[in-house]
Coordinates of C-alpha atoms in Angstrom, one line a residue:
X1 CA 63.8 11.7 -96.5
X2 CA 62.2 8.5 -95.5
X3 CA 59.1 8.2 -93.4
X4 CA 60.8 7.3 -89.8
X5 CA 63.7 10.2 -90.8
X6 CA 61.3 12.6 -90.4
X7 CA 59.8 11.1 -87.1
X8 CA 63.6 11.2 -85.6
X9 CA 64.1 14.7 -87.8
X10 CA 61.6 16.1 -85.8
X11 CA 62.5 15.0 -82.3
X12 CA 59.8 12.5 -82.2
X13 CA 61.7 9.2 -81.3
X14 CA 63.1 8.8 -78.1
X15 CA 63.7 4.9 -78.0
X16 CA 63.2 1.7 -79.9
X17 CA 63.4 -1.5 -79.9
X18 CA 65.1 -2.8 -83.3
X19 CA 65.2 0.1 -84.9
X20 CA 66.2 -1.4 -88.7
X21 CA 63.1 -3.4 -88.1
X22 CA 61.0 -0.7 -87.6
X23 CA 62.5 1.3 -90.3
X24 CA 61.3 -1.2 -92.6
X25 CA 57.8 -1.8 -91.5
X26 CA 56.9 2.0 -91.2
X27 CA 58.6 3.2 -94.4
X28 CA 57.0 0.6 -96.6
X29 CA 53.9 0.9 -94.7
X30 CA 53.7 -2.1 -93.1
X31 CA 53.0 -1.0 -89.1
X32 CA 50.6 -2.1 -87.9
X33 CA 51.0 -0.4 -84.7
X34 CA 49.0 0.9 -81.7
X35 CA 48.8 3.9 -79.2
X36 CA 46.9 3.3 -76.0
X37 CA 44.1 6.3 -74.3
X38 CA 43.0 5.7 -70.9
X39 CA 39.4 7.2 -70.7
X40 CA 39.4 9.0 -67.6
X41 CA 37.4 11.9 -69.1
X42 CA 35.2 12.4 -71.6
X43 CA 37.6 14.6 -74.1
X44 CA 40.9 14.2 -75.2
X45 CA 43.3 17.1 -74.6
X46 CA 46.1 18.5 -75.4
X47 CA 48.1 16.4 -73.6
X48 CA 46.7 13.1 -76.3
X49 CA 48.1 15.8 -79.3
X50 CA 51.5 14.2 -80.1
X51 CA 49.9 10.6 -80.2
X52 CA 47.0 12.2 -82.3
X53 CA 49.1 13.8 -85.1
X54 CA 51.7 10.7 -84.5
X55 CA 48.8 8.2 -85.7
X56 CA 47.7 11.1 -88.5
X57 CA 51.2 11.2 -90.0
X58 CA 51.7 7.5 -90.1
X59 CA 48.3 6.6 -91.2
X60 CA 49.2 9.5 -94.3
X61 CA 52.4 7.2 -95.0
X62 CA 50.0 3.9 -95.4
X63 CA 50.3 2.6 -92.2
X64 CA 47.4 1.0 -90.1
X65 CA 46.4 2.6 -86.7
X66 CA 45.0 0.9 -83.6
X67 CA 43.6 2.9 -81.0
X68 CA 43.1 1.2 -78.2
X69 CA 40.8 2.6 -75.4
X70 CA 41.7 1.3 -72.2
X71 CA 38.0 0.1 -70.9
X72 CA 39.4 -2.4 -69.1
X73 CA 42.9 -0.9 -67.6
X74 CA 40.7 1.9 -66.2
X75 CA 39.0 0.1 -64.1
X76 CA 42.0 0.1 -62.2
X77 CA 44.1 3.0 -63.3
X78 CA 47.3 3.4 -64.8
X79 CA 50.7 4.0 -62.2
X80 CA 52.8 5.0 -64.9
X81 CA 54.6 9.1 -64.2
X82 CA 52.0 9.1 -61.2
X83 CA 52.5 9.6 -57.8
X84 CA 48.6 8.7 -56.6
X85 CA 46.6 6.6 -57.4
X86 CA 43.5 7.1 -60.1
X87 CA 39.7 7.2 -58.8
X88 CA 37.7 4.0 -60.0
X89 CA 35.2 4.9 -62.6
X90 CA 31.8 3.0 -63.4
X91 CA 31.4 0.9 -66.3
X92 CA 28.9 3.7 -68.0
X93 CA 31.1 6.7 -67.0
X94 CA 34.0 4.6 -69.0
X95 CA 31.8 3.7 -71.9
X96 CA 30.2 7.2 -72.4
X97 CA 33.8 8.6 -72.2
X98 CA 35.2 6.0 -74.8
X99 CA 32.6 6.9 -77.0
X100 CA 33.8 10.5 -76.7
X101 CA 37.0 10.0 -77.4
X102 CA 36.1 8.3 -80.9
X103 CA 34.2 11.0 -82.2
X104 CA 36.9 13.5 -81.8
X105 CA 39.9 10.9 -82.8
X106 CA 37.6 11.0 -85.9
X107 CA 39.1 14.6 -86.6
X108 CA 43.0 13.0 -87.4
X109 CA 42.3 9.4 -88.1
X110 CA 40.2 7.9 -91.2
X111 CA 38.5 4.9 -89.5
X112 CA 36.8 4.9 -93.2
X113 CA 37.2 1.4 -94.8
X114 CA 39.5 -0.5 -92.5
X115 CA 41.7 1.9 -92.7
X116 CA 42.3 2.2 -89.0
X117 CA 40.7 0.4 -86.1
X118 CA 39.2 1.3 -82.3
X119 CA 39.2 -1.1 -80.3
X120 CA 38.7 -1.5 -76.5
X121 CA 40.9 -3.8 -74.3
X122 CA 37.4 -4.8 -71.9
X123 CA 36.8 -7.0 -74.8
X124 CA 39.2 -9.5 -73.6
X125 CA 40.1 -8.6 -69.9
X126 CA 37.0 -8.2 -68.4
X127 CA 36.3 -12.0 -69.3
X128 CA 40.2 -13.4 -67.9
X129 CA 40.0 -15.3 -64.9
X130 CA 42.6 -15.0 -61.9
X131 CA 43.9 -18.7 -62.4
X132 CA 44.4 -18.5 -66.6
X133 CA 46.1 -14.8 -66.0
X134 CA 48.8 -16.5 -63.2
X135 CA 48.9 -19.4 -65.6
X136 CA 49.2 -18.1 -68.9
X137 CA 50.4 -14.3 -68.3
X138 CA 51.9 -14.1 -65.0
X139 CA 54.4 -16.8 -65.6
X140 CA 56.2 -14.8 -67.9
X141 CA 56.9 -11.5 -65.7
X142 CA 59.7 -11.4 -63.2
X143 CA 59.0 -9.2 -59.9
X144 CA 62.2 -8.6 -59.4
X145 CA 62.7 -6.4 -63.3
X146 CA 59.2 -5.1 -63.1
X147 CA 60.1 -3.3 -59.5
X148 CA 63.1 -1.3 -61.2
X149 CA 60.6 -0.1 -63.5
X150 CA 60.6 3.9 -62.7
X151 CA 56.7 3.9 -62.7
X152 CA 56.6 1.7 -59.5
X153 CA 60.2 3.2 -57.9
X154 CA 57.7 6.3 -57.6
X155 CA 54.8 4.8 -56.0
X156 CA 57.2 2.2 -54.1
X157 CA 57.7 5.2 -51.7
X158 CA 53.9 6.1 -50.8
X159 CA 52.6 2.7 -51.3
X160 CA 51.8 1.0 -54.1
X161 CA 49.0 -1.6 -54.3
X162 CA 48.3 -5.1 -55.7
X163 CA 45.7 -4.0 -57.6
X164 CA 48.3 -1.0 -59.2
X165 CA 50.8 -3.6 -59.4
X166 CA 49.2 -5.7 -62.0
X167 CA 49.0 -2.4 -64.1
X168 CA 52.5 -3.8 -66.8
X169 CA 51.0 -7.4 -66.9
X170 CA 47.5 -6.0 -68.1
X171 CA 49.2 -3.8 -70.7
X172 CA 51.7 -6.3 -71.8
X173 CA 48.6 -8.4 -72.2
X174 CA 47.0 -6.2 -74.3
X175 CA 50.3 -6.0 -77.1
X176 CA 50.1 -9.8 -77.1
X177 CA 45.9 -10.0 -77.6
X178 CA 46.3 -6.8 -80.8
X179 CA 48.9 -9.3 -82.3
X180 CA 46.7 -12.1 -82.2
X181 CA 43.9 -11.0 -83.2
X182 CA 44.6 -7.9 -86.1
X183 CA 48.0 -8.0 -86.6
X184 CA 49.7 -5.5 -84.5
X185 CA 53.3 -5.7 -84.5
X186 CA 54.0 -2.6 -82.9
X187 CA 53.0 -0.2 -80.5
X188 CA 54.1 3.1 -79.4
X189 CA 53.5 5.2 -76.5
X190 CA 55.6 8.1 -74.1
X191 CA 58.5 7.3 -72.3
X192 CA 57.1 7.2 -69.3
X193 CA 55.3 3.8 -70.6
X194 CA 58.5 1.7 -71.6
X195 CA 59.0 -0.4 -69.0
X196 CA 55.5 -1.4 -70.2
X197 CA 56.0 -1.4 -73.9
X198 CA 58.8 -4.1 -73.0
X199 CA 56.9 -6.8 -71.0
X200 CA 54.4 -6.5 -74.3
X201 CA 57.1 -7.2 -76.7
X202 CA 58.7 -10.0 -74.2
X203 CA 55.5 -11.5 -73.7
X204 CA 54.8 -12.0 -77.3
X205 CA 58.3 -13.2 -77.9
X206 CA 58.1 -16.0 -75.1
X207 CA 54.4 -17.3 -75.7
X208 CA 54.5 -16.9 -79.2
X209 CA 58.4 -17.3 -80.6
X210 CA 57.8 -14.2 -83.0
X211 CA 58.9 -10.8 -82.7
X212 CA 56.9 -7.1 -82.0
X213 CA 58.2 -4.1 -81.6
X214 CA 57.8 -0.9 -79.3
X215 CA 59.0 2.9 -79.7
X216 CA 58.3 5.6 -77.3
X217 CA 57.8 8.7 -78.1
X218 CA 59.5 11.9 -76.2
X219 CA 56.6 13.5 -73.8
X220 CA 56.2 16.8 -75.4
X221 CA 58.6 19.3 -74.6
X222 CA 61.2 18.3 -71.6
X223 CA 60.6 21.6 -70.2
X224 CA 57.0 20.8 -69.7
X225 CA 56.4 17.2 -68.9
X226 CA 53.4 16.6 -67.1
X227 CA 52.0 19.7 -66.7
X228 CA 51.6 19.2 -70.6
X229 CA 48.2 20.3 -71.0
X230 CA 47.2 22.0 -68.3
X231 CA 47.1 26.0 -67.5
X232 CA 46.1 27.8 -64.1
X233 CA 42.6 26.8 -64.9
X234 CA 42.2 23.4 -65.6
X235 CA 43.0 21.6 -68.7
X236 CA 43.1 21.9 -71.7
X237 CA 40.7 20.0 -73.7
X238 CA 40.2 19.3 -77.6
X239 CA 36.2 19.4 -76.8
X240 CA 34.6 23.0 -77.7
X241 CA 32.5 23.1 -75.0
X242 CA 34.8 22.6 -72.4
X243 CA 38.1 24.8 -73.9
X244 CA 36.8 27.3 -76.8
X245 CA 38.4 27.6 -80.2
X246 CA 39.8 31.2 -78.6
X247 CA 41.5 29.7 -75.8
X248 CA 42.8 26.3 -77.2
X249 CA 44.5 28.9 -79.6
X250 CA 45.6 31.0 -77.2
X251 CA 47.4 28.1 -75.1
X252 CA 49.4 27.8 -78.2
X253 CA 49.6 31.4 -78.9
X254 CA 51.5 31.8 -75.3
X255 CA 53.9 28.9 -75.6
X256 CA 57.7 29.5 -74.4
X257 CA 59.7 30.9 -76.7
X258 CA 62.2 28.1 -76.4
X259 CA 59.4 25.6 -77.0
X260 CA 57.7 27.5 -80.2
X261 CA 59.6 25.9 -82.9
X262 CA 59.6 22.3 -81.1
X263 CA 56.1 22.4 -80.5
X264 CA 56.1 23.1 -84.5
X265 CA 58.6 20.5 -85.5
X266 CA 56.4 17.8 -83.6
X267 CA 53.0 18.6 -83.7
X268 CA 52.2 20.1 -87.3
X269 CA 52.4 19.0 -90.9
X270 CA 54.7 22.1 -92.0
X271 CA 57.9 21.3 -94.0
X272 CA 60.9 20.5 -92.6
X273 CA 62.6 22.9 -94.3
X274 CA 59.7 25.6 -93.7
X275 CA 60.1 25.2 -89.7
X276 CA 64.0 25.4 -91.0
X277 CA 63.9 28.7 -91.9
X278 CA 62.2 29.9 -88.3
X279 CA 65.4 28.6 -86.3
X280 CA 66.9 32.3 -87.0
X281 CA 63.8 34.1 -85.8
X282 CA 64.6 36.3 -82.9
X283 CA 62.1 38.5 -80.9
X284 CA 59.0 39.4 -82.7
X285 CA 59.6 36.5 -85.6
X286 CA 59.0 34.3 -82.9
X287 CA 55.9 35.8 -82.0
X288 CA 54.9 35.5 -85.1
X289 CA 56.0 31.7 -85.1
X290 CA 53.8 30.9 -81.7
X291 CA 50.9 32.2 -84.2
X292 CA 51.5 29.8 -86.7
X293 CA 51.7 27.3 -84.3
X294 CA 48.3 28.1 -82.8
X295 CA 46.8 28.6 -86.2
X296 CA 47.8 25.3 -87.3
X297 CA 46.8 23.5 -84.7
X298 CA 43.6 25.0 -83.8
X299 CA 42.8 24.1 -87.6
X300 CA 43.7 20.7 -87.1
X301 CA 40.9 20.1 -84.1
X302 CA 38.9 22.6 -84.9
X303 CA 38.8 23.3 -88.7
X304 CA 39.9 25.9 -90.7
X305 CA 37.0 28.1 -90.0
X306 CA 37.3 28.5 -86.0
X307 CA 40.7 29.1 -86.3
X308 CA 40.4 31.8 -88.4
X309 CA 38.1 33.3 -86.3
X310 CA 40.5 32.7 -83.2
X311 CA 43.1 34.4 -84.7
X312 CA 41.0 37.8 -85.7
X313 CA 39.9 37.4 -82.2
X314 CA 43.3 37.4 -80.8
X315 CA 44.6 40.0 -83.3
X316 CA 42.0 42.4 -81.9
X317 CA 42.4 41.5 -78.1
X318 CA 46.1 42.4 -78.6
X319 CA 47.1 44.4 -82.0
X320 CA 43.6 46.4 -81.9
X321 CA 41.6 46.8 -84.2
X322 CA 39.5 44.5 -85.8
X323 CA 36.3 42.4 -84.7
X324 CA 35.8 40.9 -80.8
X325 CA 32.9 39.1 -81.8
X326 CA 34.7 35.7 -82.0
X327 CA 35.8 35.9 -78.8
X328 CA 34.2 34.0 -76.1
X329 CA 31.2 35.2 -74.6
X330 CA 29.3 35.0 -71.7
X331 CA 25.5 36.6 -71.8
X332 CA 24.3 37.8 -68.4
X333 CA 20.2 37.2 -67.7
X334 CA 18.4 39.1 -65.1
X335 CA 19.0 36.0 -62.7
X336 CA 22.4 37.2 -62.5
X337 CA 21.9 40.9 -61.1
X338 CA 20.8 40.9 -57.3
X339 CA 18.9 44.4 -57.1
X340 CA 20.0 45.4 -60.4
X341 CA 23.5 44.8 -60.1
X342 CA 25.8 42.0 -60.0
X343 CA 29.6 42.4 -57.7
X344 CA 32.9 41.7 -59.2
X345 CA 33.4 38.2 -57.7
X346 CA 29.7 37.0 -59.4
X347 CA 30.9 38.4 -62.7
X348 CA 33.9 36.1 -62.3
X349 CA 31.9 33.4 -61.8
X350 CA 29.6 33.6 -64.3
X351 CA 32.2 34.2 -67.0
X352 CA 34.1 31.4 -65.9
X353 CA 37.1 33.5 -64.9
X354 CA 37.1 31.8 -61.1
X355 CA 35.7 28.4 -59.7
X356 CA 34.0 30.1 -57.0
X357 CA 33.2 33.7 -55.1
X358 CA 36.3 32.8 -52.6
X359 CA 38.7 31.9 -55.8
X360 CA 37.6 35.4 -57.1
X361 CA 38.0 37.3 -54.6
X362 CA 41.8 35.9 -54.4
X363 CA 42.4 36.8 -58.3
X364 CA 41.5 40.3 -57.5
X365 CA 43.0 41.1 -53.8
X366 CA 46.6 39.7 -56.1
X367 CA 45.5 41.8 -58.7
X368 CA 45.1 39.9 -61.7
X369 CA 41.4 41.1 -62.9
X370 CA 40.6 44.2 -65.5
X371 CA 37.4 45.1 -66.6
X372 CA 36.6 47.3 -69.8
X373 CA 41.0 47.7 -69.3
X374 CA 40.4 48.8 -65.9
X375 CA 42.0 46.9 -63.2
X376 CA 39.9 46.2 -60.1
X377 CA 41.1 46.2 -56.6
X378 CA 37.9 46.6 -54.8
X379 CA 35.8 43.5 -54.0
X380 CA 33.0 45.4 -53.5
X381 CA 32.7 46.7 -57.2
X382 CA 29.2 46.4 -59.2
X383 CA 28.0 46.7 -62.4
X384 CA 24.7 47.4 -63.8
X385 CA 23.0 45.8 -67.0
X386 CA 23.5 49.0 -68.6
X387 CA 26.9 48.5 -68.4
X388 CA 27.0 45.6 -70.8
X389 CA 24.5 47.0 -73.3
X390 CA 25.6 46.8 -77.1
X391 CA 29.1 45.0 -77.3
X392 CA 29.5 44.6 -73.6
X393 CA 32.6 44.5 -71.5
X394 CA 36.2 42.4 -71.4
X395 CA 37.0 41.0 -68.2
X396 CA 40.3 39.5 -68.2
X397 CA 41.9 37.3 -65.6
X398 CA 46.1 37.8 -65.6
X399 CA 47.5 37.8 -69.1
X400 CA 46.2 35.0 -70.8
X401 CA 42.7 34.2 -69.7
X402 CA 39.6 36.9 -71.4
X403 CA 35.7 36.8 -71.9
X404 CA 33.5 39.4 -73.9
X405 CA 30.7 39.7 -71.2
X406 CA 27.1 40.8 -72.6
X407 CA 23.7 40.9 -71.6
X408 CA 20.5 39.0 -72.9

């Protein structure tokens, strides 16, 4: 099986642009292609994972990455699958969070010996002019085509601005500077970006008389879509500090069971014909295919080490038995305890279980929070430092969110 055979084998390609061209280039290793990250944060999550093992897989076959970090584009934010538009960000907040992202691209992509490049598109829009973009970009763009792009049909209806607007001419920009200057003759990117992907590889083809080429690649799991990487707490990021080991793995661990052996097929390096063999997995064998998933990909941001851990940890949250030290914890200090105790809605808080007293008094009035296994329905229950002496207690928030509470 060829290189792009497993890409389409494994429900990665959703549309291309000359597809016997491409077949070419990536099978022989001759992509030079890129994948765009806007940096409106300063982690990656796990919404960035299908370009992330993308790049990874291509890179393994000999093909060059780019990724491109949009400095520039976020100064104005991207309209594409959105129905708002994105807050403007400081030149340091961008830089900080670009330099964020490279450490933990680090983790799939060798950027060892030219072997991939980073690059940033403020390098060369930050210094255009208004009068050589109408001049030597504009031209080329008809308002008519780009306003039956879906990206602006969707903002059309709340408003969409100038500045929003300019959002496919600035991307298409960028295709046409990565060919110039290193070669890129393809990029990549979801599906919601085509319509952008296409003014790139038009531009080139009218300025320059040469051909580039664009795939997108299906967003991850239909059934998800956007919500792709986010839970009923926030996001989930490939940064430790912000989503533990433990919890990155259980995101995976509590994947629908129709979207298990997807998520498999496009996200890890299994065989083919090892995720074959699942497809007959019924009721418990797919359980035990969501932890294969969560292993594997815990492993791939995390290392080997953490996700091991994770999964002890979950074995003994669930299965019993076994060690809860690798489970997140939160250590209480005597700051926490008001007269030597501390209510139910502060120990939400300060485990991170609920953004605030009001949020946790919600979670337990619907009665979704258990302490030491017992569920609370009283607001006005304490606990005492005592309490949490030696391995301290679980508090657990619904089905899929726990912390190991302690004291120091």
């Amino acid at each position: 099986m060829t290189v792009y055979d497993e890409l389409v084998a494994r429900g990665l390609i959703a549309q291309v642009t000359d597809e016997a061209e491409i077949k070419e280039l990536i099978n022989n290793g001759k992509a030079v292609f890129y994948i765009g990250f806007d940096p409106t944060a300063d982690s990656l999550h796990v919404g960035h994972f299908m370009a992330l093992c993308l790049m990874k897989r291509l890179q393994m076959a000999g093909n060059k990455p780019i990724a491109l970090i949009g400095g520039g584009t976020a100064m104005i934010g991207d309209p594409s699958g959105r129905t708002d538009m994105r807050q403007m960000m400081t030149k340091e907040t961008i830089q900080h969070n670009c330099d964020c992202f490279k450490q933990q691209m680090s983790r799939f992509i060798d950027f060892s010996e030219g072997k991939a490049m980073m690059v940033n598109n403020a390098d060369w829009l930050m210094d255009l002019n208004y009068i050589e973009v109408l001049r030597e970009v504009g031209a080329h763009f008809s308002v008519n085509r780009m306003l039956t792009a879906e990206c602006y049909k969707q903002r059309m209806e709340k408003g969409l601005s100038f500045l929003e607007f300019n959002y496919m001419i600035m991307q298409s920009y960028d295709f046409y500077c990565l060919f110039q200057k290193y070669g890129c003759n393809m990029q990549f990117g979801g599906d919601d970006q085509w319509s952008n992907m296409l003014g790139g590889t038009e531009l080139i083809r009218r300025k320059l008389g040469k051909d580039a080429y664009a795939m997108t690649i299906n967003l991850l799991l239909n059934s998800e879509g956007k919500k792709m990487g986010k839970t009923q707490s926030g996001a989930v990021w490939l940064d430790p500090a912000k989503t533990s080991p433990f919890d990155f793995f259980q995101y995976w661990r509590n994947v629908a069971d129709d979207d298990v052996l997807k998520c498999i097929r496009m996200l890890t390096f299994l065989p083919l014909e090892e995720i074959d063999a699942m497809e007959s997995w019924q009721g418990a064998e797919l359980n035990k295919a969501k932890e294969i998933l969560a292993f594997e990909l815990t492993k791939l941001v995390h290392g080997e080490e953490e996700a091991a851990k994770a999964k002890e940890a979950s074995h003994a949250l669930f299965a019993g038995g076994g060690s809860l030290a690798n489970m997140p914890t939160v250590a209480l200090t005597d700051a926490d305890f008001t007269d030597g105790t501390i209510d139910i809605m502060a120990l939400l808080v300060s485990a991170g279980l609920a953004t605030s007293r009001s949020d946790a008094r919600r979670a337990v009035e619907q009665g979704g929070v258990t302490v030491a296994d017992v569920k609370i329905s009283d607001i006005k229950t304490v606990y005492t430092p005592e309490q949490f002496a030696g391995e301290g207690l679980i508090a657990k928030r619904g089905k899929k969110k726990f912390v190991k509470v302690t004291v120091s």
